[in-house]
């Protein structure tokens, strides 16, 4: 998720008139469509605007929220402690929320710790016996228990000995798929096993998490997130990589496969079809890179190209295919299933892409076989100035109150950004503690709490308030 290259992003989300919804435009529609970055003005904050009004500065200088909303801290790296006594780990990233006993919520939280365990610092994921894949790797997941009001009840390690656990996805059978954003093989950083895989974590049954094994059928690459089609069982997987830009992959289960807890453990390394996306424009021409789309509402037809070696024993998966066989995207990040399809985020594009931007949100409709640009961020010239200049979309979740919530991972001021179904945007929360990214937004099953992470130092917030539809 976190990219080491310098970022400079300008963020107004845009939505073209072809989508058929009202939006406050920066000038006329003609001006919008001819603008260099296709920019549209977000809706105004406050009464009559989208969202919940402007944020109120937090006296504690942690997290500012709209009037009537409040937060509690569920876990904080180095401050709260696991049930086993060790401090909560840092680098809190992607996260899934599940219904627990007694109206509680179980939160499976990724910890994106990379490199050698010996140099990763003191707040790594502990390595309990039976729950550790590679004892030399510092990352993994913890499962945090919170009551119906978001108050902390406890925290345990649910996966250990993995590396760079970035985002992931929720399955229809209520487990979490934790994704490793790395391609490190055994021997690198002292690792004893290969990395770059997806691991399944059961939030309820710790016994199901014993002897963790990678799901090799889902490929070995710099995984970011995964969205699971509950109807077809297909999985859509994003790749956060460059040189060359990453790909969007699709895994189709074999005919005999039936999804369910522990079912993924029965798969062989080459079971199911593992393919990469190819987009074509309205004229039927292959699209080399997603940054080519500068107008919201742009729709491509989608087909899929088989990946020769999904385990990447010799060559990274993204290097095995090139345009016009596939369509690339810079920093393919968050993914979330909702509204009958997969939302997919590309965080930004610079010199490594044909057209610069500061983020795109796409929607893949598998029944129609299309990919449509829903939101677009222009290049952010003032990242340190708070306002509506959002940039660098990353993790995403579909809100039960309408639209989506996006975690910002750019420069300068960082937010949780809401976007209505009409394409208007609003600030849901502002990080006042530092300039590190927000991550892992997800709602509780009863829709009362929005949980979200601050990546560093590693804080899990529970946000409550007067939720209402924001369509």
Short mmCIF file of C-alpha atoms in Angstrom, two decimals:
data_model
loop_
_atom_site.label_atom_id
_atom_site.label_comp_id
_atom_site.label_asym_id
_atom_site.label_seq_id
_atom_site.Cartn_x
_atom_site.Cartn_y
_atom_site.Cartn_z
CA UNK A 1 0.00 0.00 0.00
CA UNK A 2 2.62 2.54 1.00
CA UNK A 3 4.70 3.60 -1.99
CA UNK A 4 8.22 4.93 -1.57
CA UNK A 5 8.16 7.16 -4.62
CA UNK A 6 7.45 10.86 -4.18
CA UNK A 7 3.77 11.70 -4.51
CA UNK A 8 2.19 14.98 -5.59
CA UNK A 9 -1.51 14.78 -6.19
CA UNK A 10 -4.41 17.07 -6.92
CA UNK A 11 -7.78 15.63 -6.04
CA UNK A 12 -11.14 16.65 -7.34
CA UNK A 13 -13.35 13.64 -8.06
CA UNK A 14 -15.07 13.81 -11.40
CA UNK A 15 -18.18 12.30 -12.87
CA UNK A 16 -19.25 12.88 -16.46
CA UNK A 17 -22.76 13.64 -17.63
CA UNK A 18 -22.83 10.29 -19.45
CA UNK A 19 -23.36 8.58 -16.09
CA UNK A 20 -26.74 10.28 -15.97
CA UNK A 21 -26.55 11.71 -12.44
CA UNK A 22 -26.46 15.25 -11.11
CA UNK A 23 -23.11 16.62 -10.00
CA UNK A 24 -21.73 20.08 -9.27
CA UNK A 25 -19.41 20.72 -12.18
CA UNK A 26 -16.43 23.06 -12.47
CA UNK A 27 -17.98 24.97 -15.33
CA UNK A 28 -20.10 23.57 -18.12
CA UNK A 29 -20.19 19.95 -19.23
CA UNK A 30 -18.23 20.95 -22.33
CA UNK A 31 -15.60 22.51 -20.09
CA UNK A 32 -15.46 19.39 -17.98
CA UNK A 33 -14.92 17.09 -20.92
CA UNK A 34 -12.22 19.28 -22.44
CA UNK A 35 -10.35 20.01 -19.21
CA UNK A 36 -6.82 18.55 -19.03
CA UNK A 37 -7.69 16.29 -16.11
CA UNK A 38 -11.45 16.09 -16.57
CA UNK A 39 -12.09 17.73 -13.20
CA UNK A 40 -15.43 18.17 -11.46
CA UNK A 41 -16.08 20.11 -8.27
CA UNK A 42 -17.09 18.01 -5.24
CA UNK A 43 -20.34 18.86 -3.51
CA UNK A 44 -20.23 21.53 -0.80
CA UNK A 45 -19.93 20.55 2.85
CA UNK A 46 -22.65 21.53 5.26
CA UNK A 47 -26.47 21.72 5.04
CA UNK A 48 -27.72 20.79 1.61
CA UNK A 49 -24.41 19.22 0.61
CA UNK A 50 -23.42 15.55 0.57
CA UNK A 51 -22.27 13.77 3.68
CA UNK A 52 -22.58 14.93 7.26
CA UNK A 53 -21.26 18.47 7.22
CA UNK A 54 -17.78 19.88 7.88
CA UNK A 55 -15.49 18.16 10.36
CA UNK A 56 -15.03 19.66 13.80
CA UNK A 57 -11.38 19.94 14.97
CA UNK A 58 -10.53 17.27 17.54
CA UNK A 59 -9.23 18.81 20.80
CA UNK A 60 -7.03 15.72 21.23
CA UNK A 61 -5.58 16.33 17.72
CA UNK A 62 -6.17 12.76 16.61
CA UNK A 63 -9.23 12.40 14.39
CA UNK A 64 -11.63 15.17 13.39
CA UNK A 65 -15.20 14.15 12.55
CA UNK A 66 -18.47 15.87 11.56
CA UNK A 67 -20.69 17.29 14.29
CA UNK A 68 -22.41 14.54 16.30
CA UNK A 69 -19.83 11.86 15.51
CA UNK A 70 -17.29 10.52 17.98
CA UNK A 71 -14.48 7.98 18.01
CA UNK A 72 -13.01 5.54 20.47
CA UNK A 73 -9.61 3.88 20.20
CA UNK A 74 -9.99 0.11 20.00
CA UNK A 75 -6.30 -0.72 19.73
CA UNK A 76 -3.06 1.24 19.52
CA UNK A 77 0.35 -0.21 18.70
CA UNK A 78 2.62 -0.31 21.73
CA UNK A 79 -0.18 0.89 24.04
CA UNK A 80 -2.82 -1.83 24.10
CA UNK A 81 -1.79 -5.44 24.60
CA UNK A 82 -2.69 -8.78 23.13
CA UNK A 83 -4.43 -11.35 25.30
CA UNK A 84 -1.06 -13.12 25.43
CA UNK A 85 0.64 -10.03 26.91
CA UNK A 86 2.66 -8.67 23.97
CA UNK A 87 1.98 -5.12 22.68
CA UNK A 88 -0.40 -4.65 19.75
CA UNK A 89 1.57 -4.62 16.47
CA UNK A 90 2.04 -1.57 14.26
CA UNK A 91 1.46 -0.81 10.54
CA UNK A 92 -2.30 -1.39 10.68
CA UNK A 93 -3.63 -1.76 7.15
CA UNK A 94 -6.52 -3.58 5.45
CA UNK A 95 -9.25 -5.00 7.67
CA UNK A 96 -12.43 -7.07 7.66
CA UNK A 97 -15.33 -6.90 10.13
CA UNK A 98 -17.40 -9.91 11.15
CA UNK A 99 -20.32 -10.50 13.49
CA UNK A 100 -19.14 -12.03 16.77
CA UNK A 101 -20.95 -13.51 19.76
CA UNK A 102 -23.19 -11.28 21.86
CA UNK A 103 -23.51 -8.52 19.20
CA UNK A 104 -19.74 -8.05 19.24
CA UNK A 105 -17.59 -7.34 16.19
CA UNK A 106 -14.50 -9.33 15.28
CA UNK A 107 -11.98 -7.31 13.26
CA UNK A 108 -9.24 -9.12 11.37
CA UNK A 109 -6.52 -6.51 11.00
CA UNK A 110 -3.55 -6.75 8.63
CA UNK A 111 -0.13 -5.57 9.81
CA UNK A 112 1.99 -4.54 6.83
CA UNK A 113 5.42 -5.32 8.23
CA UNK A 114 8.06 -6.04 5.64
CA UNK A 115 11.69 -7.11 5.41
CA UNK A 116 13.74 -9.06 7.93
CA UNK A 117 12.06 -9.65 11.26
CA UNK A 118 15.25 -8.74 13.12
CA UNK A 119 15.18 -5.19 11.71
CA UNK A 120 11.40 -4.60 11.64
CA UNK A 121 11.28 -3.01 15.10
CA UNK A 122 9.78 -4.11 18.41
CA UNK A 123 6.09 -3.96 17.45
CA UNK A 124 5.99 -6.94 15.09
CA UNK A 125 3.37 -9.69 15.07
CA UNK A 126 4.32 -12.37 17.64
CA UNK A 127 4.82 -15.92 16.33
CA UNK A 128 2.65 -18.32 18.36
CA UNK A 129 3.20 -22.02 17.85
CA UNK A 130 0.80 -23.42 15.28
CA UNK A 131 -0.19 -20.05 13.82
CA UNK A 132 3.12 -19.15 12.15
CA UNK A 133 3.96 -19.70 8.48
CA UNK A 134 7.56 -18.43 8.42
CA UNK A 135 9.10 -17.44 11.77
CA UNK A 136 11.54 -15.11 9.98
CA UNK A 137 8.76 -12.84 8.65
CA UNK A 138 7.40 -9.97 10.82
CA UNK A 139 3.84 -9.51 9.52
CA UNK A 140 0.48 -11.19 9.88
CA UNK A 141 -2.96 -10.47 11.29
CA UNK A 142 -4.52 -9.90 14.68
CA UNK A 143 -8.20 -10.41 15.46
CA UNK A 144 -9.59 -7.62 17.65
CA UNK A 145 -12.80 -8.08 19.64
CA UNK A 146 -15.05 -5.05 20.21
CA UNK A 147 -18.46 -4.83 21.88
CA UNK A 148 -21.55 -3.42 20.17
CA UNK A 149 -20.43 0.13 21.03
CA UNK A 150 -16.89 -0.37 19.69
CA UNK A 151 -15.19 -0.77 23.04
CA UNK A 152 -12.18 -3.07 23.17
CA UNK A 153 -12.62 -6.57 24.57
CA UNK A 154 -9.38 -8.24 23.51
CA UNK A 155 -6.95 -9.07 20.70
CA UNK A 156 -5.20 -12.24 19.54
CA UNK A 157 -2.77 -13.23 16.79
CA UNK A 158 -4.66 -15.06 14.04
CA UNK A 159 -1.86 -15.31 11.42
CA UNK A 160 1.89 -14.89 11.90
CA UNK A 161 5.10 -15.26 9.94
CA UNK A 162 3.90 -13.55 6.79
CA UNK A 163 5.26 -10.45 5.09
CA UNK A 164 3.82 -7.11 4.00
CA UNK A 165 0.19 -8.00 4.76
CA UNK A 166 -1.43 -5.14 2.90
CA UNK A 167 -5.13 -5.41 2.16
CA UNK A 168 -7.29 -8.41 1.33
CA UNK A 169 -10.98 -9.17 1.22
CA UNK A 170 -13.98 -10.72 2.91
CA UNK A 171 -15.33 -14.04 1.61
CA UNK A 172 -19.03 -14.95 1.35
CA UNK A 173 -18.41 -17.59 4.05
CA UNK A 174 -17.20 -14.96 6.53
CA UNK A 175 -13.46 -15.35 6.50
CA UNK A 176 -10.71 -12.85 5.70
CA UNK A 177 -8.23 -13.22 2.84
CA UNK A 178 -4.97 -11.53 3.88
CA UNK A 179 -2.72 -10.54 0.97
CA UNK A 180 1.08 -10.33 0.97
CA UNK A 181 2.35 -7.39 -1.09
CA UNK A 182 5.77 -8.83 -1.84
CA UNK A 183 7.54 -11.19 -4.21
CA UNK A 184 10.32 -12.25 -1.81
CA UNK A 185 11.43 -15.86 -2.10
CA UNK A 186 12.98 -18.06 0.55
CA UNK A 187 16.47 -16.81 1.37
CA UNK A 188 15.59 -13.12 0.96
CA UNK A 189 15.60 -11.20 4.27
CA UNK A 190 16.37 -14.48 6.01
CA UNK A 191 12.97 -15.90 5.01
CA UNK A 192 12.66 -19.66 5.23
CA UNK A 193 9.68 -19.87 2.84
CA UNK A 194 8.45 -18.19 -0.32
CA UNK A 195 6.15 -15.17 0.03
CA UNK A 196 3.72 -13.20 -2.14
CA UNK A 197 0.60 -15.24 -1.43
CA UNK A 198 -2.92 -15.00 -0.04
CA UNK A 199 -3.76 -16.58 3.33
CA UNK A 200 -7.22 -17.30 4.75
CA UNK A 201 -8.04 -16.27 8.33
CA UNK A 202 -11.12 -17.38 10.28
CA UNK A 203 -12.22 -14.61 12.68
CA UNK A 204 -14.18 -16.98 14.94
CA UNK A 205 -12.42 -20.35 14.95
CA UNK A 206 -8.75 -20.10 15.92
CA UNK A 207 -8.36 -23.84 15.38
CA UNK A 208 -9.09 -23.27 11.69
CA UNK A 209 -6.10 -20.90 11.53
CA UNK A 210 -3.58 -23.47 12.68
CA UNK A 211 -0.83 -24.54 10.28
CA UNK A 212 -1.34 -21.56 7.91
CA UNK A 213 -0.79 -22.39 4.27
CA UNK A 214 -0.69 -20.09 1.23
CA UNK A 215 -3.47 -20.37 -1.34
CA UNK A 216 -1.16 -20.98 -4.27
CA UNK A 217 -4.01 -21.17 -6.76
CA UNK A 218 -4.45 -17.39 -6.32
CA UNK A 219 -0.96 -16.68 -7.63
CA UNK A 220 2.28 -15.34 -6.20
CA UNK A 221 2.79 -11.61 -6.81
CA UNK A 222 2.60 -8.26 -4.99
CA UNK A 223 -0.98 -8.79 -3.86
CA UNK A 224 -3.01 -5.83 -2.65
CA UNK A 225 -6.70 -6.72 -2.32
CA UNK A 226 -9.28 -9.28 -3.40
CA UNK A 227 -13.01 -9.06 -4.08
CA UNK A 228 -15.05 -12.29 -4.13
CA UNK A 229 -18.12 -12.77 -6.31
CA UNK A 230 -20.59 -14.59 -4.02
CA UNK A 231 -22.61 -15.87 -6.97
CA UNK A 232 -19.90 -17.28 -9.22
CA UNK A 233 -17.10 -17.79 -6.69
CA UNK A 234 -14.67 -15.86 -8.86
CA UNK A 235 -12.04 -13.71 -7.16
CA UNK A 236 -10.66 -10.42 -8.50
CA UNK A 237 -7.16 -9.60 -7.27
CA UNK A 238 -5.26 -6.32 -7.53
CA UNK A 239 -1.48 -5.95 -7.91
CA UNK A 240 0.36 -2.97 -6.43
CA UNK A 241 3.54 -2.97 -8.49
CA UNK A 242 5.56 -0.96 -10.98
CA UNK A 243 8.27 -1.41 -13.61
CA UNK A 244 6.05 -2.48 -15.31
CA UNK A 245 2.69 -1.43 -13.87
CA UNK A 246 0.55 -4.11 -12.28
CA UNK A 247 -2.43 -6.10 -13.51
CA UNK A 248 -5.92 -6.99 -12.37
CA UNK A 249 -6.28 -10.76 -12.09
CA UNK A 250 -9.28 -13.07 -12.02
CA UNK A 251 -9.39 -16.54 -10.49
CA UNK A 252 -12.22 -18.81 -11.59
CA UNK A 253 -12.77 -21.86 -9.36
CA UNK A 254 -12.74 -25.35 -10.86
CA UNK A 255 -16.13 -26.91 -11.55
CA UNK A 256 -15.97 -29.18 -8.51
CA UNK A 257 -15.12 -26.41 -6.07
CA UNK A 258 -17.66 -25.26 -3.51
CA UNK A 259 -16.70 -22.30 -1.38
CA UNK A 260 -16.79 -22.52 2.38
CA UNK A 261 -14.58 -22.48 5.43
CA UNK A 262 -11.35 -24.43 4.85
CA UNK A 263 -12.40 -25.20 1.25
CA UNK A 264 -9.55 -23.10 -0.16
CA UNK A 265 -7.08 -25.38 1.63
CA UNK A 266 -8.15 -28.23 -0.64
CA UNK A 267 -7.02 -26.45 -3.81
CA UNK A 268 -3.92 -27.46 -5.70
CA UNK A 269 -1.36 -24.93 -6.89
CA UNK A 270 -2.82 -24.78 -10.41
CA UNK A 271 -6.50 -25.38 -9.70
CA UNK A 272 -8.92 -23.03 -11.41
CA UNK A 273 -8.24 -20.52 -14.16
CA UNK A 274 -5.86 -17.66 -13.33
CA UNK A 275 -6.07 -14.81 -15.82
CA UNK A 276 -5.21 -11.13 -16.29
CA UNK A 277 -7.55 -8.42 -17.55
CA UNK A 278 -7.53 -6.96 -21.05
CA UNK A 279 -9.70 -3.91 -21.79
CA UNK A 280 -10.89 -2.72 -25.19
CA UNK A 281 -12.32 0.69 -26.01
CA UNK A 282 -15.57 1.37 -27.86
CA UNK A 283 -13.79 0.90 -31.20
CA UNK A 284 -12.46 -2.49 -30.14
CA UNK A 285 -8.87 -1.34 -29.69
CA UNK A 286 -6.82 -2.82 -26.83
CA UNK A 287 -6.11 -0.39 -23.97
CA UNK A 288 -2.53 -0.55 -22.75
CA UNK A 289 -3.01 1.32 -19.44
CA UNK A 290 -6.00 2.35 -17.32
CA UNK A 291 -4.66 5.90 -17.03
CA UNK A 292 -5.84 6.45 -20.61
CA UNK A 293 -9.35 7.03 -19.29
CA UNK A 294 -9.74 10.74 -18.52
CA UNK A 295 -13.55 11.01 -18.51
CA UNK A 296 -15.67 9.48 -15.79
CA UNK A 297 -18.22 7.18 -17.38
CA UNK A 298 -15.63 5.70 -19.77
CA UNK A 299 -16.56 2.06 -20.24
CA UNK A 300 -14.32 -0.68 -21.60
CA UNK A 301 -15.21 -4.21 -22.60
CA UNK A 302 -13.25 -6.80 -20.64
CA UNK A 303 -11.70 -10.14 -21.58
CA UNK A 304 -9.19 -12.29 -19.74
CA UNK A 305 -5.78 -13.67 -20.75
CA UNK A 306 -4.36 -16.81 -19.08
CA UNK A 307 -1.20 -16.26 -17.00
CA UNK A 308 1.38 -18.92 -17.98
CA UNK A 309 3.02 -19.38 -14.54
CA UNK A 310 0.95 -18.07 -11.65
CA UNK A 311 3.59 -19.08 -9.08
CA UNK A 312 6.17 -16.88 -10.84
CA UNK A 313 9.07 -19.27 -10.43
CA UNK A 314 11.20 -17.50 -13.07
CA UNK A 315 9.38 -14.31 -14.05
CA UNK A 316 6.91 -12.11 -12.15
CA UNK A 317 3.33 -12.66 -13.27
CA UNK A 318 2.99 -9.09 -14.58
CA UNK A 319 6.10 -9.57 -16.74
CA UNK A 320 4.77 -12.74 -18.38
CA UNK A 321 2.19 -10.78 -20.39
CA UNK A 322 2.35 -7.41 -22.10
CA UNK A 323 -0.03 -5.13 -24.02
CA UNK A 324 -1.94 -5.83 -26.19
CA UNK A 325 -2.47 -9.07 -24.24
CA UNK A 326 -3.30 -7.21 -21.01
CA UNK A 327 -4.15 -3.76 -19.63
CA UNK A 328 -1.87 -2.33 -16.95
CA UNK A 329 -2.62 0.05 -14.07
CA UNK A 330 -0.32 1.96 -11.71
CA UNK A 331 -0.80 1.03 -8.05
CA UNK A 332 -3.86 -1.17 -8.30
CA UNK A 333 -4.97 -0.94 -4.68
CA UNK A 334 -8.28 -1.48 -2.91
CA UNK A 335 -11.00 -3.83 -4.10
CA UNK A 336 -14.45 -4.50 -2.67
CA UNK A 337 -17.46 -6.48 -3.83
CA UNK A 338 -20.76 -4.59 -3.86
CA UNK A 339 -23.67 -3.61 -6.10
CA UNK A 340 -23.23 -6.81 -8.09
CA UNK A 341 -19.64 -6.18 -9.08
CA UNK A 342 -16.11 -5.37 -8.01
CA UNK A 343 -14.94 -1.86 -7.14
CA UNK A 344 -11.24 -1.50 -8.00
CA UNK A 345 -8.92 1.41 -7.18
CA UNK A 346 -5.84 2.68 -8.99
CA UNK A 347 -4.12 5.05 -6.58
CA UNK A 348 -2.17 7.39 -8.86
CA UNK A 349 -0.18 7.58 -12.09
CA UNK A 350 2.97 9.48 -12.95
CA UNK A 351 5.79 9.14 -15.48
CA UNK A 352 5.42 5.36 -15.55
CA UNK A 353 1.91 5.76 -17.03
CA UNK A 354 0.67 7.41 -20.23
CA UNK A 355 -1.57 9.99 -18.47
CA UNK A 356 -0.98 11.42 -14.96
CA UNK A 357 -3.73 11.38 -12.36
CA UNK A 358 -4.14 11.07 -8.60
CA UNK A 359 -6.45 8.13 -8.50
CA UNK A 360 -9.30 6.30 -10.18
CA UNK A 361 -12.17 4.18 -8.88
CA UNK A 362 -13.44 1.58 -11.34
CA UNK A 363 -16.44 -0.76 -11.31
CA UNK A 364 -16.27 -4.16 -12.99
CA UNK A 365 -19.64 -5.61 -13.95
CA UNK A 366 -18.99 -9.33 -14.55
CA UNK A 367 -22.38 -10.01 -16.11
CA UNK A 368 -21.92 -7.32 -18.75
CA UNK A 369 -18.19 -7.91 -19.04
CA UNK A 370 -17.39 -4.22 -18.62
CA UNK A 371 -15.12 -1.94 -16.60
CA UNK A 372 -16.42 1.60 -15.98
CA UNK A 373 -14.59 4.60 -14.53
CA UNK A 374 -16.74 5.83 -11.62
CA UNK A 375 -14.47 8.44 -9.96
CA UNK A 376 -11.30 10.23 -11.01
CA UNK A 377 -8.86 12.35 -9.02
CA UNK A 378 -6.88 15.03 -10.83
CA UNK A 379 -3.28 15.85 -9.92
CA UNK A 380 -3.10 17.44 -6.45
CA UNK A 381 -1.10 20.68 -6.42
CA UNK A 382 -1.79 21.52 -2.75
CA UNK A 383 -1.66 18.32 -0.66
CA UNK A 384 -0.85 20.22 2.56
CA UNK A 385 -3.95 22.40 2.30
CA UNK A 386 -7.05 20.84 3.84
CA UNK A 387 -10.29 21.06 1.93
CA UNK A 388 -11.72 19.09 -0.95
CA UNK A 389 -8.41 18.39 -2.69
CA UNK A 390 -8.46 14.68 -1.94
CA UNK A 391 -5.86 12.41 -3.51
CA UNK A 392 -4.37 8.93 -3.53
CA UNK A 393 -7.39 6.63 -3.00
CA UNK A 394 -6.38 3.29 -1.50
CA UNK A 395 -8.58 0.95 0.56
CA UNK A 396 -12.27 1.13 -0.29
CA UNK A 397 -15.50 -0.19 1.19
CA UNK A 398 -19.07 -0.02 -0.02
CA UNK A 399 -21.12 1.85 2.57
CA UNK A 400 -24.45 0.41 3.76
CA UNK A 401 -25.62 4.06 3.85
CA UNK A 402 -24.99 4.53 0.13
CA UNK A 403 -21.88 5.19 -1.94
CA UNK A 404 -18.38 4.26 -0.83
CA UNK A 405 -15.83 5.18 1.82
CA UNK A 406 -12.24 5.56 0.60
CA UNK A 407 -9.06 5.70 2.69
CA UNK A 408 -6.64 8.35 1.47
CA UNK A 409 -2.95 7.51 1.02
CA UNK A 410 -1.36 10.56 -0.53
CA UNK A 411 0.74 13.49 0.58
CA UNK A 412 -0.18 16.12 3.11
CA UNK A 413 -3.53 15.99 4.91
CA UNK A 414 -5.08 12.52 5.03
CA UNK A 415 -8.79 11.66 5.19
CA UNK A 416 -11.49 9.10 5.03
CA UNK A 417 -13.39 10.31 1.98
CA UNK A 418 -17.04 9.55 1.27
CA UNK A 419 -18.46 9.48 -2.24
CA UNK A 420 -22.20 9.40 -2.85
CA UNK A 421 -23.86 7.37 -5.57
CA UNK A 422 -24.09 10.63 -7.55
CA UNK A 423 -20.33 11.11 -7.44
CA UNK A 424 -20.25 13.97 -4.91
CA UNK A 425 -17.54 13.72 -2.28
CA UNK A 426 -17.22 14.72 1.34
CA UNK A 427 -14.82 14.43 4.27
CA UNK A 428 -15.83 11.64 6.63
CA UNK A 429 -12.78 11.99 8.87
CA UNK A 430 -9.48 13.88 8.94
CA UNK A 431 -6.26 12.54 10.44
CA UNK A 432 -4.96 15.28 12.75
CA UNK A 433 -2.23 13.21 14.39
CA UNK A 434 0.25 13.05 11.51
CA UNK A 435 0.41 12.77 7.72
CA UNK A 436 0.29 8.98 7.56
CA UNK A 437 -2.38 7.20 5.57
CA UNK A 438 -5.79 6.06 6.71
CA UNK A 439 -6.58 2.42 5.98
CA UNK A 440 -9.02 -0.46 6.32
CA UNK A 441 -12.43 1.27 6.51
CA UNK A 442 -15.23 -1.22 7.16
CA UNK A 443 -18.67 -1.08 8.77
CA UNK A 444 -19.93 -3.35 11.53
CA UNK A 445 -22.65 -5.81 10.55
CA UNK A 446 -25.31 -3.70 12.29
CA UNK A 447 -24.14 -0.55 10.40
CA UNK A 448 -23.67 1.38 13.65
CA UNK A 449 -19.86 1.65 13.60
CA UNK A 450 -17.31 2.56 10.96
CA UNK A 451 -13.98 1.01 11.90
CA UNK A 452 -10.80 2.40 10.34
CA UNK A 453 -7.05 2.30 10.87
CA UNK A 454 -4.31 4.89 11.02
CA UNK A 455 -1.43 3.03 9.42
CA UNK A 456 1.30 4.45 11.67
CA UNK A 457 1.73 4.40 14.59
CA UNK A 458 -1.03 1.81 14.25
CA UNK A 459 -4.38 2.92 15.67
CA UNK A 460 -7.78 1.27 15.21
CA UNK A 461 -10.68 3.72 15.53
CA UNK A 462 -14.39 2.99 16.06
CA UNK A 463 -16.50 5.85 14.67
CA UNK A 464 -20.13 6.25 15.74
CA UNK A 465 -22.70 8.94 15.11
CA UNK A 466 -25.91 9.95 13.33
CA UNK A 467 -25.54 7.76 10.26
CA UNK A 468 -28.10 8.29 7.52
CA UNK A 469 -28.38 7.62 3.80
CA UNK A 470 -26.08 9.84 1.74
CA UNK A 471 -27.46 9.14 -1.71
#
